[in-house]
Amino acid sequence: MRLMNDILMIIAIAFGLAMDCLAVSLCIGSSPFPKNIRSIFRVSFHFGLFQGGMTLLGWLLGSTVVDLIAGIDHWIALLLLAWVGGRMIYESLANRGEQAQIECNDATRGSSLVMLSVATSIDALGVGLSIALLKLDVLISSLLIGLVSLALSIIGLLGGSKLSRSFGRNVEFLGGLVLIGIGLRIVVTHLMA
């Protein structure tokens, strides 16, 4: 019975952590880049890996490092999300004309993907510490958190792609605003706590 309660608690935590992955995936899905199996796998794999990995890292590091960055982790997330969101807004405005020749940065690869993966998974460090304090199985927790993040990322990417087909470049602009909004929400949540 305790194992089942622990698993239900971990799944609830996983869904809470994965909401940022879902929102960011919707934004990426709305961007103009092709959504093929490779790019969907790359984004969802990274988001799942970083969420599960940061949970494990938080558990391994214990309270020492988590406490050291707890004062600034929300600012780091804001900066990363604002950077990528700002670029999305810029690209959506710059690429409105058919002849626009600006080089777009693909958020499904490279530094943009890594920044988004880190930004959406910073909270998982603290969750890893909580898992240690609650004496939950860290391997099961990390795996479930990673899998839920992966699954919700796929849903977000596919949903964002459908939105983009319906509303065009306006969705990319809105997606950039949403990323910045997520960063601001993270900061406000930490400051109000």
Short mmCIF file of C-alpha atoms in Angstrom, two decimals:
data_model
loop_
_atom_site.label_atom_id
_atom_site.label_comp_id
_atom_site.label_asym_id
_atom_site.label_seq_id
_atom_site.Cartn_x
_atom_site.Cartn_y
_atom_site.Cartn_z
CA MET A 1 0.00 0.00 0.00
CA ARG A 2 2.82 2.42 0.85
CA LEU A 3 4.49 1.74 -2.50
CA MET A 4 1.28 2.57 -4.37
CA ASN A 5 0.86 5.80 -2.37
CA ASP A 6 4.49 6.72 -3.07
CA ILE A 7 4.05 6.11 -6.80
CA LEU A 8 0.86 8.21 -6.89
CA MET A 9 2.70 11.01 -5.06
CA ILE A 10 5.61 10.81 -7.50
CA ILE A 11 3.25 10.90 -10.49
CA ALA A 12 1.52 13.99 -9.07
CA ILE A 13 4.92 15.64 -8.58
CA ALA A 14 5.93 14.61 -12.11
CA PHE A 15 2.86 16.24 -13.65
CA GLY A 16 3.48 19.42 -11.66
CA LEU A 17 7.08 19.59 -12.84
CA ALA A 18 6.16 18.75 -16.44
CA MET A 19 3.73 21.67 -16.87
CA ASP A 20 6.57 24.00 -17.87
CA CYS A 21 7.76 21.36 -20.37
CA LEU A 22 4.25 21.20 -21.80
CA ALA A 23 3.97 24.98 -22.13
CA VAL A 24 7.44 25.37 -23.66
CA SER A 25 6.76 22.46 -26.04
CA LEU A 26 3.58 24.18 -27.21
CA CYS A 27 5.70 27.25 -27.97
CA ILE A 28 8.34 25.23 -29.81
CA GLY A 29 5.62 23.37 -31.69
CA SER A 30 4.19 26.68 -32.87
CA SER A 31 7.55 27.79 -34.32
CA PRO A 32 8.08 27.61 -38.09
CA PHE A 33 10.54 24.73 -38.03
CA PRO A 34 9.54 21.35 -39.46
CA LYS A 35 8.07 18.98 -36.89
CA ASN A 36 9.32 15.56 -37.84
CA ILE A 37 9.87 12.48 -35.72
CA ARG A 38 13.53 13.40 -35.19
CA SER A 39 12.88 16.92 -33.87
CA ILE A 40 9.95 15.76 -31.71
CA PHE A 41 12.10 12.99 -30.24
CA ARG A 42 15.04 15.37 -29.69
CA VAL A 43 12.99 17.94 -27.76
CA SER A 44 10.94 15.46 -25.72
CA PHE A 45 14.01 13.34 -24.95
CA HIS A 46 15.98 16.37 -23.75
CA PHE A 47 13.12 17.65 -21.59
CA GLY A 48 12.57 14.21 -20.07
CA LEU A 49 16.28 13.61 -19.57
CA PHE A 50 16.87 16.98 -17.92
CA GLN A 51 13.81 16.67 -15.64
CA GLY A 52 14.76 13.17 -14.50
CA GLY A 53 18.47 14.02 -14.38
CA MET A 54 17.99 17.19 -12.34
CA THR A 55 15.81 15.26 -9.89
CA LEU A 56 18.58 12.70 -9.48
CA LEU A 57 21.19 15.45 -9.23
CA GLY A 58 19.18 17.27 -6.55
CA TRP A 59 18.96 14.03 -4.58
CA LEU A 60 22.72 13.44 -4.95
CA LEU A 61 23.73 16.98 -4.04
CA GLY A 62 21.49 17.15 -1.02
CA SER A 63 20.72 20.42 0.65
CA THR A 64 24.18 21.97 0.26
CA VAL A 65 24.16 22.94 -3.41
CA VAL A 66 20.39 23.24 -3.68
CA ASP A 67 20.41 25.74 -0.83
CA LEU A 68 23.27 27.67 -2.47
CA ILE A 69 21.42 28.20 -5.75
CA ALA A 70 17.92 28.42 -4.27
CA GLY A 71 18.30 32.19 -4.02
CA ILE A 72 19.03 32.62 -7.72
CA ASP A 73 17.60 29.56 -9.50
CA HIS A 74 14.44 31.46 -10.43
CA TRP A 75 16.51 34.30 -11.93
CA ILE A 76 18.49 31.80 -13.99
CA ALA A 77 15.26 30.28 -15.31
CA LEU A 78 13.90 33.76 -16.14
CA LEU A 79 17.04 34.75 -18.06
CA LEU A 80 17.10 31.55 -20.10
CA LEU A 81 13.38 31.66 -20.91
CA ALA A 82 13.45 35.40 -21.68
CA TRP A 83 16.42 34.92 -24.03
CA VAL A 84 14.71 32.19 -26.06
CA GLY A 85 11.29 33.89 -25.87
CA GLY A 86 12.75 37.20 -26.98
CA ARG A 87 14.39 35.51 -29.96
CA MET A 88 11.08 33.88 -30.90
CA ILE A 89 9.30 37.25 -30.77
CA TYR A 90 12.04 38.89 -32.82
CA GLU A 91 11.99 36.14 -35.43
CA SER A 92 8.20 36.19 -35.70
CA LEU A 93 8.26 39.95 -36.36
CA ALA A 94 11.29 39.87 -38.66
CA ASN A 95 9.93 37.00 -40.75
CA ARG A 96 6.46 38.43 -41.41
CA GLY A 97 7.35 39.34 -45.00
CA GLU A 98 7.74 36.54 -47.52
CA GLN A 99 11.20 37.77 -48.56
CA ALA A 100 12.63 38.09 -45.06
CA GLN A 101 16.15 36.65 -45.06
CA ILE A 102 16.86 36.55 -41.34
CA GLU A 103 18.43 33.38 -40.02
CA CYS A 104 16.12 31.74 -37.50
CA ASN A 105 17.47 29.78 -34.58
CA ASP A 106 15.91 26.35 -34.36
CA ALA A 107 14.72 25.81 -30.77
CA THR A 108 14.75 22.04 -31.35
CA ARG A 109 18.55 21.84 -31.43
CA GLY A 110 21.76 23.32 -30.12
CA SER A 111 22.12 25.91 -27.40
CA SER A 112 18.47 26.96 -27.54
CA LEU A 113 17.34 23.43 -26.73
CA VAL A 114 19.86 23.10 -23.90
CA MET A 115 18.84 26.47 -22.41
CA LEU A 116 15.16 25.51 -22.53
CA SER A 117 15.91 22.09 -21.02
CA VAL A 118 17.82 23.66 -18.12
CA ALA A 119 15.25 26.42 -17.60
CA THR A 120 12.33 23.99 -17.41
CA SER A 121 14.14 21.57 -15.10
CA ILE A 122 15.74 23.82 -12.46
CA ASP A 123 12.84 23.21 -10.07
CA ALA A 124 13.58 19.48 -10.27
CA LEU A 125 16.76 20.06 -8.21
CA GLY A 126 14.65 21.02 -5.21
CA VAL A 127 12.28 18.15 -5.89
CA GLY A 128 15.25 15.78 -5.77
CA LEU A 129 16.07 17.07 -2.31
CA SER A 130 12.44 16.63 -1.26
CA ILE A 131 12.47 13.06 -2.53
CA ALA A 132 15.48 12.38 -0.31
CA LEU A 133 13.72 13.92 2.69
CA LEU A 134 10.50 11.95 1.99
CA LYS A 135 12.56 8.75 1.63
CA LEU A 136 11.07 7.97 -1.77
CA ASP A 137 12.89 5.72 -4.22
CA VAL A 138 14.99 8.18 -6.24
CA LEU A 139 15.43 5.94 -9.29
CA ILE A 140 11.70 5.32 -9.68
CA SER A 141 11.04 9.02 -9.00
CA SER A 142 13.57 10.23 -11.57
CA LEU A 143 12.35 7.76 -14.17
CA LEU A 144 8.67 8.65 -13.70
CA ILE A 145 9.40 12.39 -13.70
CA GLY A 146 11.44 12.03 -16.88
CA LEU A 147 8.80 9.89 -18.63
CA VAL A 148 5.92 12.21 -17.74
CA SER A 149 7.94 15.21 -18.97
CA LEU A 150 8.76 13.35 -22.19
CA ALA A 151 5.10 12.44 -22.80
CA LEU A 152 3.75 15.93 -22.10
CA SER A 153 6.47 17.43 -24.31
CA ILE A 154 5.33 15.28 -27.23
CA ILE A 155 1.74 16.39 -26.64
CA GLY A 156 2.84 20.04 -26.50
CA LEU A 157 4.90 19.80 -29.69
CA LEU A 158 2.06 18.21 -31.63
CA GLY A 159 -0.50 20.66 -30.22
CA GLY A 160 1.72 23.65 -31.00
CA SER A 161 2.19 22.44 -34.55
CA LYS A 162 -1.59 22.35 -35.04
CA LEU A 163 -1.91 25.86 -33.58
CA SER A 164 0.78 27.11 -35.94
CA ARG A 165 -1.00 25.73 -38.99
CA SER A 166 -4.19 27.48 -37.89
CA PHE A 167 -2.78 30.84 -36.79
CA GLY A 168 0.61 31.17 -38.51
CA ARG A 169 3.40 33.42 -37.21
CA ASN A 170 1.15 35.01 -34.57
CA VAL A 171 1.46 31.82 -32.54
CA GLU A 172 5.26 32.07 -32.56
CA PHE A 173 4.99 35.65 -31.26
CA LEU A 174 2.55 34.50 -28.59
CA GLY A 175 4.82 31.56 -27.80
CA GLY A 176 7.71 33.95 -27.11
CA LEU A 177 5.49 35.95 -24.76
CA VAL A 178 4.42 32.74 -23.00
CA LEU A 179 8.05 31.71 -22.43
CA ILE A 180 8.82 35.09 -20.90
CA GLY A 181 5.62 34.80 -18.85
CA ILE A 182 6.68 31.38 -17.55
CA GLY A 183 9.99 32.88 -16.48
CA LEU A 184 8.23 35.75 -14.70
CA ARG A 185 5.82 33.31 -13.01
CA ILE A 186 8.77 31.30 -11.71
CA VAL A 187 10.35 34.46 -10.25
CA VAL A 188 7.10 35.72 -8.72
CA THR A 189 6.36 32.28 -7.23
CA HIS A 190 9.79 32.15 -5.60
CA LEU A 191 9.61 35.73 -4.34
CA MET A 192 6.14 35.22 -2.84
CA ALA A 193 7.13 31.97 -1.09
#
